[in-house]
mmCIF file of C-alpha atoms and ligand atoms in Angstrom:
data_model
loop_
_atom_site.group_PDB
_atom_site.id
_atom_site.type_symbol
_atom_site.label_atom_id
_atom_site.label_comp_id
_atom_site.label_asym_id
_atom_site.label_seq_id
_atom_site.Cartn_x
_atom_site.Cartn_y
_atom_site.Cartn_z
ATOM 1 C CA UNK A 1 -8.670 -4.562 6.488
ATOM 2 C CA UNK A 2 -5.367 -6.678 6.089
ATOM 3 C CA UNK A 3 -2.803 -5.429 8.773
ATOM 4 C CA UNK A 4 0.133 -5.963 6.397
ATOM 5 C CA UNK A 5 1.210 -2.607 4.935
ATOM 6 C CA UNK A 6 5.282 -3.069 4.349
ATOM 7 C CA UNK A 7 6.804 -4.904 1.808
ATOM 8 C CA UNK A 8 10.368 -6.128 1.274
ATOM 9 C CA UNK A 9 11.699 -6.181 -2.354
ATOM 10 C CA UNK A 10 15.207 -7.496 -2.036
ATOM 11 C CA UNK A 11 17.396 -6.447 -5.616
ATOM 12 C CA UNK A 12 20.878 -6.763 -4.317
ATOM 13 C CA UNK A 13 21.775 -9.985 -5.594
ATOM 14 C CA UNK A 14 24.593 -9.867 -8.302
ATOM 15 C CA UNK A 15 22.255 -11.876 -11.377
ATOM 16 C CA UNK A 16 25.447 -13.551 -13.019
ATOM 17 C CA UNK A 17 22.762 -15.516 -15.210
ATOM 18 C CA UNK A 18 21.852 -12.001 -16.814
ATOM 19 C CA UNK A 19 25.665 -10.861 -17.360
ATOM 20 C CA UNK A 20 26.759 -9.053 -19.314
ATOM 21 C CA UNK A 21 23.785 -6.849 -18.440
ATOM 22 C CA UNK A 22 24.247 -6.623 -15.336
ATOM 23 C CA UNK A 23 27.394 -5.681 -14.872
ATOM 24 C CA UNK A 24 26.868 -2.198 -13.652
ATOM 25 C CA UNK A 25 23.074 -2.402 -13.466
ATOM 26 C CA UNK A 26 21.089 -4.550 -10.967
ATOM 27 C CA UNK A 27 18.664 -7.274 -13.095
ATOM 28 C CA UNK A 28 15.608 -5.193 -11.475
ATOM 29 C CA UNK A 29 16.346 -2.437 -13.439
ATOM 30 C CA UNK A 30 15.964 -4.766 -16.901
ATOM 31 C CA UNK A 31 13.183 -3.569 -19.014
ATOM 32 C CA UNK A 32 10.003 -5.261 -20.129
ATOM 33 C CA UNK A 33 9.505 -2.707 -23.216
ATOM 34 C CA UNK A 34 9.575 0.696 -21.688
ATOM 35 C CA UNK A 35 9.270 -0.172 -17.765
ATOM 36 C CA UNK A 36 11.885 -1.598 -15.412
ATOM 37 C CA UNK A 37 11.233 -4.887 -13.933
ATOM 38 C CA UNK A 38 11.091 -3.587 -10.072
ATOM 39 C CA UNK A 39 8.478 -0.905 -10.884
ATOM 40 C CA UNK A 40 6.004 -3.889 -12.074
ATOM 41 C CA UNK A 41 6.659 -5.576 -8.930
ATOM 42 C CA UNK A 42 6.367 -2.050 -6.944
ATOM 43 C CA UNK A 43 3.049 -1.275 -8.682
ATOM 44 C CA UNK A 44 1.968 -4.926 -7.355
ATOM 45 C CA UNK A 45 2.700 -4.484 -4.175
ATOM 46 C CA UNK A 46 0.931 -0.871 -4.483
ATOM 47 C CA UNK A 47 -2.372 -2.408 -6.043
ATOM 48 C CA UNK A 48 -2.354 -4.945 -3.264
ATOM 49 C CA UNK A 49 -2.971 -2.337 -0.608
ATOM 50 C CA UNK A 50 1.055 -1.807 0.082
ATOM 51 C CA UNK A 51 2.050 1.719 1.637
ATOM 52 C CA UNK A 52 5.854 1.367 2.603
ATOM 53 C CA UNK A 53 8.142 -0.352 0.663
ATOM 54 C CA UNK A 54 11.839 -1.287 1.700
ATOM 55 C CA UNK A 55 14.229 -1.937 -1.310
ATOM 56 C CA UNK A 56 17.177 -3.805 -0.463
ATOM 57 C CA UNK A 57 19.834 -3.002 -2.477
ATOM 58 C CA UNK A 58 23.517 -3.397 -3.944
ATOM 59 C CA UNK A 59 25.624 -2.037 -6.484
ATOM 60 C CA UNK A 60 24.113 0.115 -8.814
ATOM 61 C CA UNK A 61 21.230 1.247 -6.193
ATOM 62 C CA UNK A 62 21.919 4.568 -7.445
ATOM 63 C CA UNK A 63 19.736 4.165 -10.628
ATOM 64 C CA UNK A 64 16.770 1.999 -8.513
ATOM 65 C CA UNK A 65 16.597 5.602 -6.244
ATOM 66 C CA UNK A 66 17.239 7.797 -9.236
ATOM 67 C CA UNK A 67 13.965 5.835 -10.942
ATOM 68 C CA UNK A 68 11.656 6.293 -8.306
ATOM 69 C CA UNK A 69 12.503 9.864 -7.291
ATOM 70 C CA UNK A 70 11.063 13.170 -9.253
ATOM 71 C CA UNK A 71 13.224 14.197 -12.145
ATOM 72 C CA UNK A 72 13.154 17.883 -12.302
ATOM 73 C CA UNK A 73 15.268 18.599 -15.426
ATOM 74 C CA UNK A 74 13.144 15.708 -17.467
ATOM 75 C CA UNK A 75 9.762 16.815 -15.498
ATOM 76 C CA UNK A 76 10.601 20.507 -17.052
ATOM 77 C CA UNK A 77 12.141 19.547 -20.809
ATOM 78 C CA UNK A 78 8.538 17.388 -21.081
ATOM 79 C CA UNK A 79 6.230 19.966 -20.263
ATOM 80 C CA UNK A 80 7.854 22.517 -22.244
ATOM 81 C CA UNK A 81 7.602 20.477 -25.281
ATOM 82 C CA UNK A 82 4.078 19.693 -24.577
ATOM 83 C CA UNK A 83 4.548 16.078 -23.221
ATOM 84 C CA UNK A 84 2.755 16.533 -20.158
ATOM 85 C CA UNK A 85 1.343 12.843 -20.426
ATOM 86 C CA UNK A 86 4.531 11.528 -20.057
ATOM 87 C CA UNK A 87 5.728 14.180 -17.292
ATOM 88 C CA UNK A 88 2.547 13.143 -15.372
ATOM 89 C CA UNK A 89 3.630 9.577 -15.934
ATOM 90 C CA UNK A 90 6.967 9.843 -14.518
ATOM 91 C CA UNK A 91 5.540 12.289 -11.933
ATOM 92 C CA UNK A 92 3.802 8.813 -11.159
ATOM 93 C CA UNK A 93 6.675 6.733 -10.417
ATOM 94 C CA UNK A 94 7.968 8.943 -8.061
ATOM 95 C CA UNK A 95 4.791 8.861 -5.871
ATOM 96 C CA UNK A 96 3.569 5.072 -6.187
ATOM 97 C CA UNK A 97 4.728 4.394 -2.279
ATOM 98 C CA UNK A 98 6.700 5.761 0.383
ATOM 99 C CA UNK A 99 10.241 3.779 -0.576
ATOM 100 C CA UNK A 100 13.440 3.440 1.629
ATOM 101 C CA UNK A 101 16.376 1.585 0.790
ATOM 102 C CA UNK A 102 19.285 -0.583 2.558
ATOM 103 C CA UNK A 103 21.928 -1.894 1.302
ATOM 104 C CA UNK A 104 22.834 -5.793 1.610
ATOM 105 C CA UNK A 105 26.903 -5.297 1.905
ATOM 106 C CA UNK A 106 27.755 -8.678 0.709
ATOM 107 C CA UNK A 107 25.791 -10.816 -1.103
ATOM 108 C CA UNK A 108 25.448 -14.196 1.102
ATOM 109 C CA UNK A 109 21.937 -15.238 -0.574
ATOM 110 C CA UNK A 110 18.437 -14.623 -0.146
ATOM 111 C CA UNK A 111 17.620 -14.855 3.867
ATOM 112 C CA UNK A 112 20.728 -12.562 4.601
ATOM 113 C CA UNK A 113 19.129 -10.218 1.955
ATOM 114 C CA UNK A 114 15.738 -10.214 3.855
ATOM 115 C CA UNK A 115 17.192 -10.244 7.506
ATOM 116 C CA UNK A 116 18.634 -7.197 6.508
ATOM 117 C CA UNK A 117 14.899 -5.748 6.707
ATOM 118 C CA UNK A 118 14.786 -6.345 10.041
ATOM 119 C CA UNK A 119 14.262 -2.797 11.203
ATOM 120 C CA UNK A 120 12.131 -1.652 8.678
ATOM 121 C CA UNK A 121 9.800 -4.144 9.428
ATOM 122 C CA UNK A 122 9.673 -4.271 13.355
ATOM 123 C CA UNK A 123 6.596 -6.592 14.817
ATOM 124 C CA UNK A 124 4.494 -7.252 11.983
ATOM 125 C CA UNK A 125 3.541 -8.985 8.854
ATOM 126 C CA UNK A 126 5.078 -8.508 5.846
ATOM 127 C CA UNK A 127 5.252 -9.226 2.067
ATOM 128 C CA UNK A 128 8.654 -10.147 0.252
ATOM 129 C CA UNK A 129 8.772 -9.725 -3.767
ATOM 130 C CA UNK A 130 11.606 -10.968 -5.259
ATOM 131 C CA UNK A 131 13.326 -8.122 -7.378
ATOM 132 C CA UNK A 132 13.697 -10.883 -10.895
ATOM 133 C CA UNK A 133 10.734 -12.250 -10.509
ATOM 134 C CA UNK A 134 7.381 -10.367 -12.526
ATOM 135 C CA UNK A 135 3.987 -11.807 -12.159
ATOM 136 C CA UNK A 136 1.120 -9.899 -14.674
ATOM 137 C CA UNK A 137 -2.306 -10.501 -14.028
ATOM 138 C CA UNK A 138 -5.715 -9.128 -12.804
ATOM 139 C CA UNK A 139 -5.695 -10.051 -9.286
ATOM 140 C CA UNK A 140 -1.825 -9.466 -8.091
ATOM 141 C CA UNK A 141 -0.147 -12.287 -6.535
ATOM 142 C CA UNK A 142 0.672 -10.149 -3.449
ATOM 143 C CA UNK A 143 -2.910 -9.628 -2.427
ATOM 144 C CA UNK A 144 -3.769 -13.347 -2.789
ATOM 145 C CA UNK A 145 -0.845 -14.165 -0.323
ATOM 146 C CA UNK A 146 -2.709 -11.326 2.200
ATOM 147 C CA UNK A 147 -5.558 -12.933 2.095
ATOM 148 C CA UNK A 148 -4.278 -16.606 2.717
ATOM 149 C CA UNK A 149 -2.695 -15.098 5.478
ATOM 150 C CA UNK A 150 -5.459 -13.099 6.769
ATOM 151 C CA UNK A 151 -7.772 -16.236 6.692
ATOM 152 C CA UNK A 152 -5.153 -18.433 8.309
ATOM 153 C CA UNK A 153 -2.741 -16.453 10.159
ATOM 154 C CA UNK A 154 0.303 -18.138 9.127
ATOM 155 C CA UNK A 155 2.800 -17.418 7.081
ATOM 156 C CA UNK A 156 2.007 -17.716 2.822
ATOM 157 C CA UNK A 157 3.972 -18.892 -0.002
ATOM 158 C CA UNK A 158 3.238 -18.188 -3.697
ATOM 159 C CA UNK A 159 3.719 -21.812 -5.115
ATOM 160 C CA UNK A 160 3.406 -23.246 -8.865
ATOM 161 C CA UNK A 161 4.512 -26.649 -9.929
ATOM 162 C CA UNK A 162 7.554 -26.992 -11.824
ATOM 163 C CA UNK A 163 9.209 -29.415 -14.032
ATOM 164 C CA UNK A 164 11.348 -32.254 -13.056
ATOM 165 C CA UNK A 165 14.022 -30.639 -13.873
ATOM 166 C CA UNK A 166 13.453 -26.769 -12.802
ATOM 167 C CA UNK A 167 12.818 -28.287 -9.220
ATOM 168 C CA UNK A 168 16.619 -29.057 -8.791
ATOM 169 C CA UNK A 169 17.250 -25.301 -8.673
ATOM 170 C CA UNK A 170 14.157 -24.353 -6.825
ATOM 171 C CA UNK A 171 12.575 -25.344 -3.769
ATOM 172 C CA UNK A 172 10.530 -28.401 -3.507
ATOM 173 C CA UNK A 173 7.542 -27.870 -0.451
ATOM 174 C CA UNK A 174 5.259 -30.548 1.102
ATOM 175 C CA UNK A 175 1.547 -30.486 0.556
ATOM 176 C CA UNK A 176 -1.602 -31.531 2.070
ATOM 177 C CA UNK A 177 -4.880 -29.853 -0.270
ATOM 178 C CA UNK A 178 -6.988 -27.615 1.915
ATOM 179 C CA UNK A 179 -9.568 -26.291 -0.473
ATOM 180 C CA UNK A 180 -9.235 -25.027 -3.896
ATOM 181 C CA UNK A 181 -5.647 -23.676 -4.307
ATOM 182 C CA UNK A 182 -4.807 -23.435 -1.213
ATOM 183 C CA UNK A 183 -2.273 -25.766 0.314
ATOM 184 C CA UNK A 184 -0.852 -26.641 3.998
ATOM 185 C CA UNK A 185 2.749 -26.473 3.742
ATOM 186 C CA UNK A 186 4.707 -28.673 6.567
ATOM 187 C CA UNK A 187 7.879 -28.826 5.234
ATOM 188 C CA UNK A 188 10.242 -27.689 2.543
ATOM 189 C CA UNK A 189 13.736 -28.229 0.931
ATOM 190 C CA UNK A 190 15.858 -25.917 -1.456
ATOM 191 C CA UNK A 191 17.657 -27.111 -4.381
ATOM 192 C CA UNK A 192 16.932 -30.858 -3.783
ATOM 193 C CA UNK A 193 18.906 -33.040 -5.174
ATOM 194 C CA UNK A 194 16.703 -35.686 -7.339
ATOM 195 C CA UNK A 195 14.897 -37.913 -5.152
ATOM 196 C CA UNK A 196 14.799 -35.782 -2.448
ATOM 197 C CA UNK A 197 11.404 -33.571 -2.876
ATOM 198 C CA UNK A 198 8.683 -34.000 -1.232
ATOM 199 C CA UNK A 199 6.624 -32.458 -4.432
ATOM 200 C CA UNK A 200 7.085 -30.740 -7.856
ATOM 201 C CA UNK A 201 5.551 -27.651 -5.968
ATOM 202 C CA UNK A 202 7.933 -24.564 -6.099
ATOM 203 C CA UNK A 203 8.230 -21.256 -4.289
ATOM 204 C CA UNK A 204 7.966 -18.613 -7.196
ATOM 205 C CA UNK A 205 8.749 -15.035 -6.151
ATOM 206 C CA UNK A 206 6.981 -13.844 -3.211
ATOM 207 C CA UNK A 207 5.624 -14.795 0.676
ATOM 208 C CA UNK A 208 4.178 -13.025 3.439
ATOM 209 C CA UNK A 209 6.249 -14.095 6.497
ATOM 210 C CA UNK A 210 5.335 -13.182 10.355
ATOM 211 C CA UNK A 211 7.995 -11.120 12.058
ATOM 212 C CA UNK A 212 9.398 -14.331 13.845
ATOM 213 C CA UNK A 213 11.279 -14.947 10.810
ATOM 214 C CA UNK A 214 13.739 -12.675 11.549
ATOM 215 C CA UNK A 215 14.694 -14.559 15.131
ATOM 216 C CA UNK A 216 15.127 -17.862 12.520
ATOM 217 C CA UNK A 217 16.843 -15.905 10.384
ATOM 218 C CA UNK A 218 19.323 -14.787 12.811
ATOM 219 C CA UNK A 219 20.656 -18.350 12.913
ATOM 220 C CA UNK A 220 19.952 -20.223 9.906
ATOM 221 C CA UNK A 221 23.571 -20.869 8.718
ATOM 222 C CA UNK A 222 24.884 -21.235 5.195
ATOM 223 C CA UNK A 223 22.451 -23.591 2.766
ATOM 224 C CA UNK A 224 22.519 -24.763 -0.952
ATOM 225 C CA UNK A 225 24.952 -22.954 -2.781
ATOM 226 C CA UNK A 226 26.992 -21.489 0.079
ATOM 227 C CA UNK A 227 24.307 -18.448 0.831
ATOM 228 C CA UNK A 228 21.768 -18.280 3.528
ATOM 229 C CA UNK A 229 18.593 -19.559 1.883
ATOM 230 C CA UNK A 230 15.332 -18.228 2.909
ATOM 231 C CA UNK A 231 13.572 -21.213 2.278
ATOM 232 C CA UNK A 232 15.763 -23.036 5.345
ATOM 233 C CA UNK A 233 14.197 -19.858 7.254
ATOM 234 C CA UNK A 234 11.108 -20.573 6.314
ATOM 235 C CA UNK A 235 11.141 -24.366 6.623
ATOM 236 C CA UNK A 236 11.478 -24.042 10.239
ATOM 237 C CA UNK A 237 7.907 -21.645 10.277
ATOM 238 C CA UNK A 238 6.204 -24.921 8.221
ATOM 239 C CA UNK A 239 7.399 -27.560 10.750
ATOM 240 C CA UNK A 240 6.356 -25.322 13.799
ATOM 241 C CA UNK A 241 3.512 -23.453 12.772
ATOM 242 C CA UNK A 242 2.607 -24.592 9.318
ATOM 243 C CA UNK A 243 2.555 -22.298 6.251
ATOM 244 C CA UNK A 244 -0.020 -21.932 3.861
ATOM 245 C CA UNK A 245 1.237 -22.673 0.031
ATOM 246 C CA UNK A 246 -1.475 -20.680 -2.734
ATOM 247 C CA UNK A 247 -1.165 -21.792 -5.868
ATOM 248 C CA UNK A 248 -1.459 -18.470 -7.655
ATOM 249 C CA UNK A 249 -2.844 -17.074 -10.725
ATOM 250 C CA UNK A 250 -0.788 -14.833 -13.169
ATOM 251 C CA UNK A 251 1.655 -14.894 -15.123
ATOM 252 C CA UNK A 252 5.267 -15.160 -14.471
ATOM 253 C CA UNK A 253 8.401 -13.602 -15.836
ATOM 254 C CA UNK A 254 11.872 -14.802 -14.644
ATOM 255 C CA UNK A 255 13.534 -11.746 -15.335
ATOM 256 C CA UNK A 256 17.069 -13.476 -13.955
ATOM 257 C CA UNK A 257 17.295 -15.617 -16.875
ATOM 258 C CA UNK A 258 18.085 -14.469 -20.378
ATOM 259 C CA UNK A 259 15.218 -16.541 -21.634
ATOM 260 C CA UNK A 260 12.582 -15.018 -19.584
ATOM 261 C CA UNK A 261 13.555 -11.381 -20.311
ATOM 262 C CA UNK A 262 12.925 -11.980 -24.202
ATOM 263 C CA UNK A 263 9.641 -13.768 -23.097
ATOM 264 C CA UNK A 264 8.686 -11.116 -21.217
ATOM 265 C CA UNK A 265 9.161 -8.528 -23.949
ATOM 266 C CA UNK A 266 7.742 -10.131 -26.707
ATOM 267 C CA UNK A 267 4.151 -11.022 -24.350
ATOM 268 C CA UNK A 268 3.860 -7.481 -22.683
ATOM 269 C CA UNK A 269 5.162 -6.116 -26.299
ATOM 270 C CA UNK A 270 2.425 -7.608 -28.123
ATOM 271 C CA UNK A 271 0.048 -6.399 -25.579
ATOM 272 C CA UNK A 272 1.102 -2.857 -25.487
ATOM 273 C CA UNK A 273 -1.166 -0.018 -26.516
ATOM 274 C CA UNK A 274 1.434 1.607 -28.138
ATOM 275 C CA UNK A 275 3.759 -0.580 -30.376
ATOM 276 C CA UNK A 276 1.946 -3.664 -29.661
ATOM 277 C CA UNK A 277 -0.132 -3.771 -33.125
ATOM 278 C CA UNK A 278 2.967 -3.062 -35.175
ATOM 279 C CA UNK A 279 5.220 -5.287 -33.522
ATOM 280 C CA UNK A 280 2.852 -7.895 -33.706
ATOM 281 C CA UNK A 281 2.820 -7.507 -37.262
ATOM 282 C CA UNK A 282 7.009 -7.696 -37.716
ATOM 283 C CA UNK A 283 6.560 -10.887 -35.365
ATOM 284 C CA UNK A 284 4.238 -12.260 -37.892
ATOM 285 C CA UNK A 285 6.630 -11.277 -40.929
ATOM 286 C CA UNK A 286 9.422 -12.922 -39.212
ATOM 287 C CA UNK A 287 8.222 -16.017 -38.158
ATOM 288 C CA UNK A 288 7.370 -16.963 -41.556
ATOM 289 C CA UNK A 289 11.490 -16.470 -42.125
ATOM 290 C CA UNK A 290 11.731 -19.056 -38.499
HETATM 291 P P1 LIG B 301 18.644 -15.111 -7.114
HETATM 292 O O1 LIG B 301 19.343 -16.203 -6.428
HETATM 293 O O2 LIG B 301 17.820 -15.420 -8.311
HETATM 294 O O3 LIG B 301 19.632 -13.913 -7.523
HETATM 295 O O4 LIG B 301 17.802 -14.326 -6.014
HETATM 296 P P2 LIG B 301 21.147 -13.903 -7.992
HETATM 297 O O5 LIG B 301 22.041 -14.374 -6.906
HETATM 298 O O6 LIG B 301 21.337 -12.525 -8.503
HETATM 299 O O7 LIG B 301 21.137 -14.947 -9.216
HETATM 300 P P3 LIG B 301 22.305 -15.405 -10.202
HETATM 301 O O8 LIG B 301 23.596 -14.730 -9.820
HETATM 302 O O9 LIG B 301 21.874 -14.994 -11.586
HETATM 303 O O10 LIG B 301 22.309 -16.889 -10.062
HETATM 304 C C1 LIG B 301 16.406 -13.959 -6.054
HETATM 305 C C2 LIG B 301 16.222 -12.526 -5.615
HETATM 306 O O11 LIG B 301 16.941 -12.247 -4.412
HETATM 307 C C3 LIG B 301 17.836 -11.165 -4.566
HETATM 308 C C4 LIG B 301 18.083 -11.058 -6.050
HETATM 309 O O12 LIG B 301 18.397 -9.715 -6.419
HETATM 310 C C5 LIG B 301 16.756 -11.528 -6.642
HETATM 311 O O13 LIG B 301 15.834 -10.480 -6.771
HETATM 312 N N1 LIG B 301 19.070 -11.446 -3.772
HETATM 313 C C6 LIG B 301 19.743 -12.622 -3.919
HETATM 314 C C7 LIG B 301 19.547 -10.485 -2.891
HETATM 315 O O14 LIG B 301 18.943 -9.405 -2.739
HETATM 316 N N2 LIG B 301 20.693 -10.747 -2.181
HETATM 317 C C8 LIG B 301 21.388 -11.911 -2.306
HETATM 318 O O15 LIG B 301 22.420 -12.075 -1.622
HETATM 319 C C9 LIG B 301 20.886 -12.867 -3.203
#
C-alpha cells in the first residue's frame, strides 16, 4: 500500500486566458458538459487511492465549497419529484473525500500556491493536481505518479512532449530513459527561452513531491513571469536527489485556455451516455455547413 493519501489541488490562480469567464468564477469551476472541471480532477485523485484533499483557493471559493458540500433544499426538491438518481448523484459529490480548503491571499504563482499547503500536508508524500488541467483515461494519471514514486522513492512528474512552440510557456526537463516511460529527471527550466531546453519534455498537470519541498519552497524567490514557479522548487529536488519524469497515458484537457474548454466539451460530449448520440448527430449536420 502507497503511503501517499493527501493531495493538493491548487485553484486560486486568477485564469486571465479564460476571461471573461472567470471573472467571478475560478476556471476550476468551468464545465465539461454537466461536471465542473475540479470534480474530474477530485474523482482522480479519489480513484487513485486519495482520502484527504486540500483545495487551495481564491476568489470565488465560495461556489468550489458550495459544490462539494450536501445541498439540502436541491437534495429535497429532487426526491420529491422523483429524481432520486440525480439526488443520489449529488449526494455523491458531497462525499467523494474528506476536503479542506485555504486560501492563497495573493496570487504570486504556482509554488506560493502549493507552499501554502504546508500544514495540511506535514511529513509526507503528496500529490499536486493542477485545478485547469483534466486528464480522462482508464488508469488515472495520479496513481501512475504513486507508483513511480513508490518504486523509486523520489519525487514524480507527469511529463508529455510538447511542440516547439508550447515549450516556451511550459517547462522544458532533462532526460535520461530508464525503462519504458519512465524517465530520470536531473534538471529542469520553466518558460525557456528558445535554445535554452534541455528537451521538448513538459510538466503537464500533476507531481508527487516529498515533504522537503516545502523547505525549497520557503526560499525559491520570484521566477518566469514575476511568480514563484514550482518548477524552480522542484528543479532543486532533480539536481539533488533526482526526480522521476512518467510519461503518462490519458488524455488531457487544458481547461485554462479557451481552446481546450471547447475541446473538452465536444470529446466528453460525444462520449456521454446521455446527449452524446444526439449531439453527435448535430456535429455531423454541421460540419457538412464547415
Ligand atoms: P496557471 O499559471 O495556468 O494559472 O496555473 P493562471 O495564473 O490562472 O493562468 P492565466 O492567468 O490564465 O495565465 C496552473 C494552476 O495553478 C493555479 C491555477 O489556478 C491553476 O490551476 N494557481 C496559479 C494558483 O493556485 N495560484 C497562483 O498564484 C497561480
Amino acid at each position: 500500500m502507497s503511503k501517499i493519501r493527501k493531495a493538493v489541488i491548487p485553484a486560486a490562480g486568477l485564469g486571465t486566458r479564460v476571461l471573461p469567464a472567470t471573472k467571478s468564477m475560478p476556471k476550476e469551476m468551468l464545465p465539461i458538459v454537466d461536471k465542473p472541471a475540479i470534480q474530474y480532477i477530485v474523482e482522480e485523485a479519489v480513484a487513485s487511492g486519495i482520502e484527504d484533499i486540500l483545495i487551495i483557493t481564491g476568489r470565488g471559493k465560495g461556489i468550489v465549497e458550495d459544490h462539494f458540500d450536501y445541498s439540502p433544499e436541491l437534495e429535497q426538491r429532487l426526491a420529491q419529484t422523483g429524481k432520486e438518481d440525480l439526488r443520489d448523484q449529488l449526494r455523491h459529490i458531497a462525499e467523494l473525500a474528506n476536503i479542506s480548503y485555504i486560501r492563497q491571499k495573493e496570487t504570486k504563482g504556482l509554488g506560493h500556491a502549493v507552499a501554502c499547503a504546508k500544514s495540511f500536508v506535514g511529513d509526507e508524500p503528496f500529490v499536486v493536481l493542477y485545478g485547469d488541467g483534466v486528464i480522462l483515461g482508464e488508469d488515472p494519471v495520479c496513481a501512475q505518479l504513486i507508483r513511480a514514486y513508490d518504486e523509486f522513492g523520489v519525487g514524480a512528474v507527469a511529463v508529455r512532449e510538447v511542440t516547439r512552440e508550447q515549450i516556451t510557456r511550459y517547462s522544458s526537463l532533462k532526460l535520461d530513459h530508464i525503462r519504458d516511460n519512465y524517465f530520470r529527471c536531473t534538471d529542469m527550466i520553466e518558460k525557456p527561452a528558445p535554445g535554452k531546453e534541455f528537451s521538448l519534455y513538459s510538466i503537464l498537470d500533476r507531481c508527487v513531491l516529498p515533504p522537503e519541498i516545502f523547505d525549497i519552497l520557503e526560499h525559491t524567490g520570484v521566477g518566469a513571469g514575476g511568480e514563484i514557479q514550482l518548477t524552480d522548487a522542484m528543479r532543486e529536488l532533480a539536481v539533488t536527489k533526482g526526480m522521476t519524469a512518467v510519461a503518462f497515458t490519458g488524455t488531457r484537457y487544458d481547461m485554462g485556455n479557451k481552446l481546450g474548454v471547447l475541446q473538452a466539451n465536444v470529446e466528453v460530449g460525444l462520449a456521454h451516455p446521455e446527449v452524446g448520440e444526439a449531439f453527435r448527430a448535430y456535429l455531423k449536420e454541421l460540419a457538412k455547413s464547415l
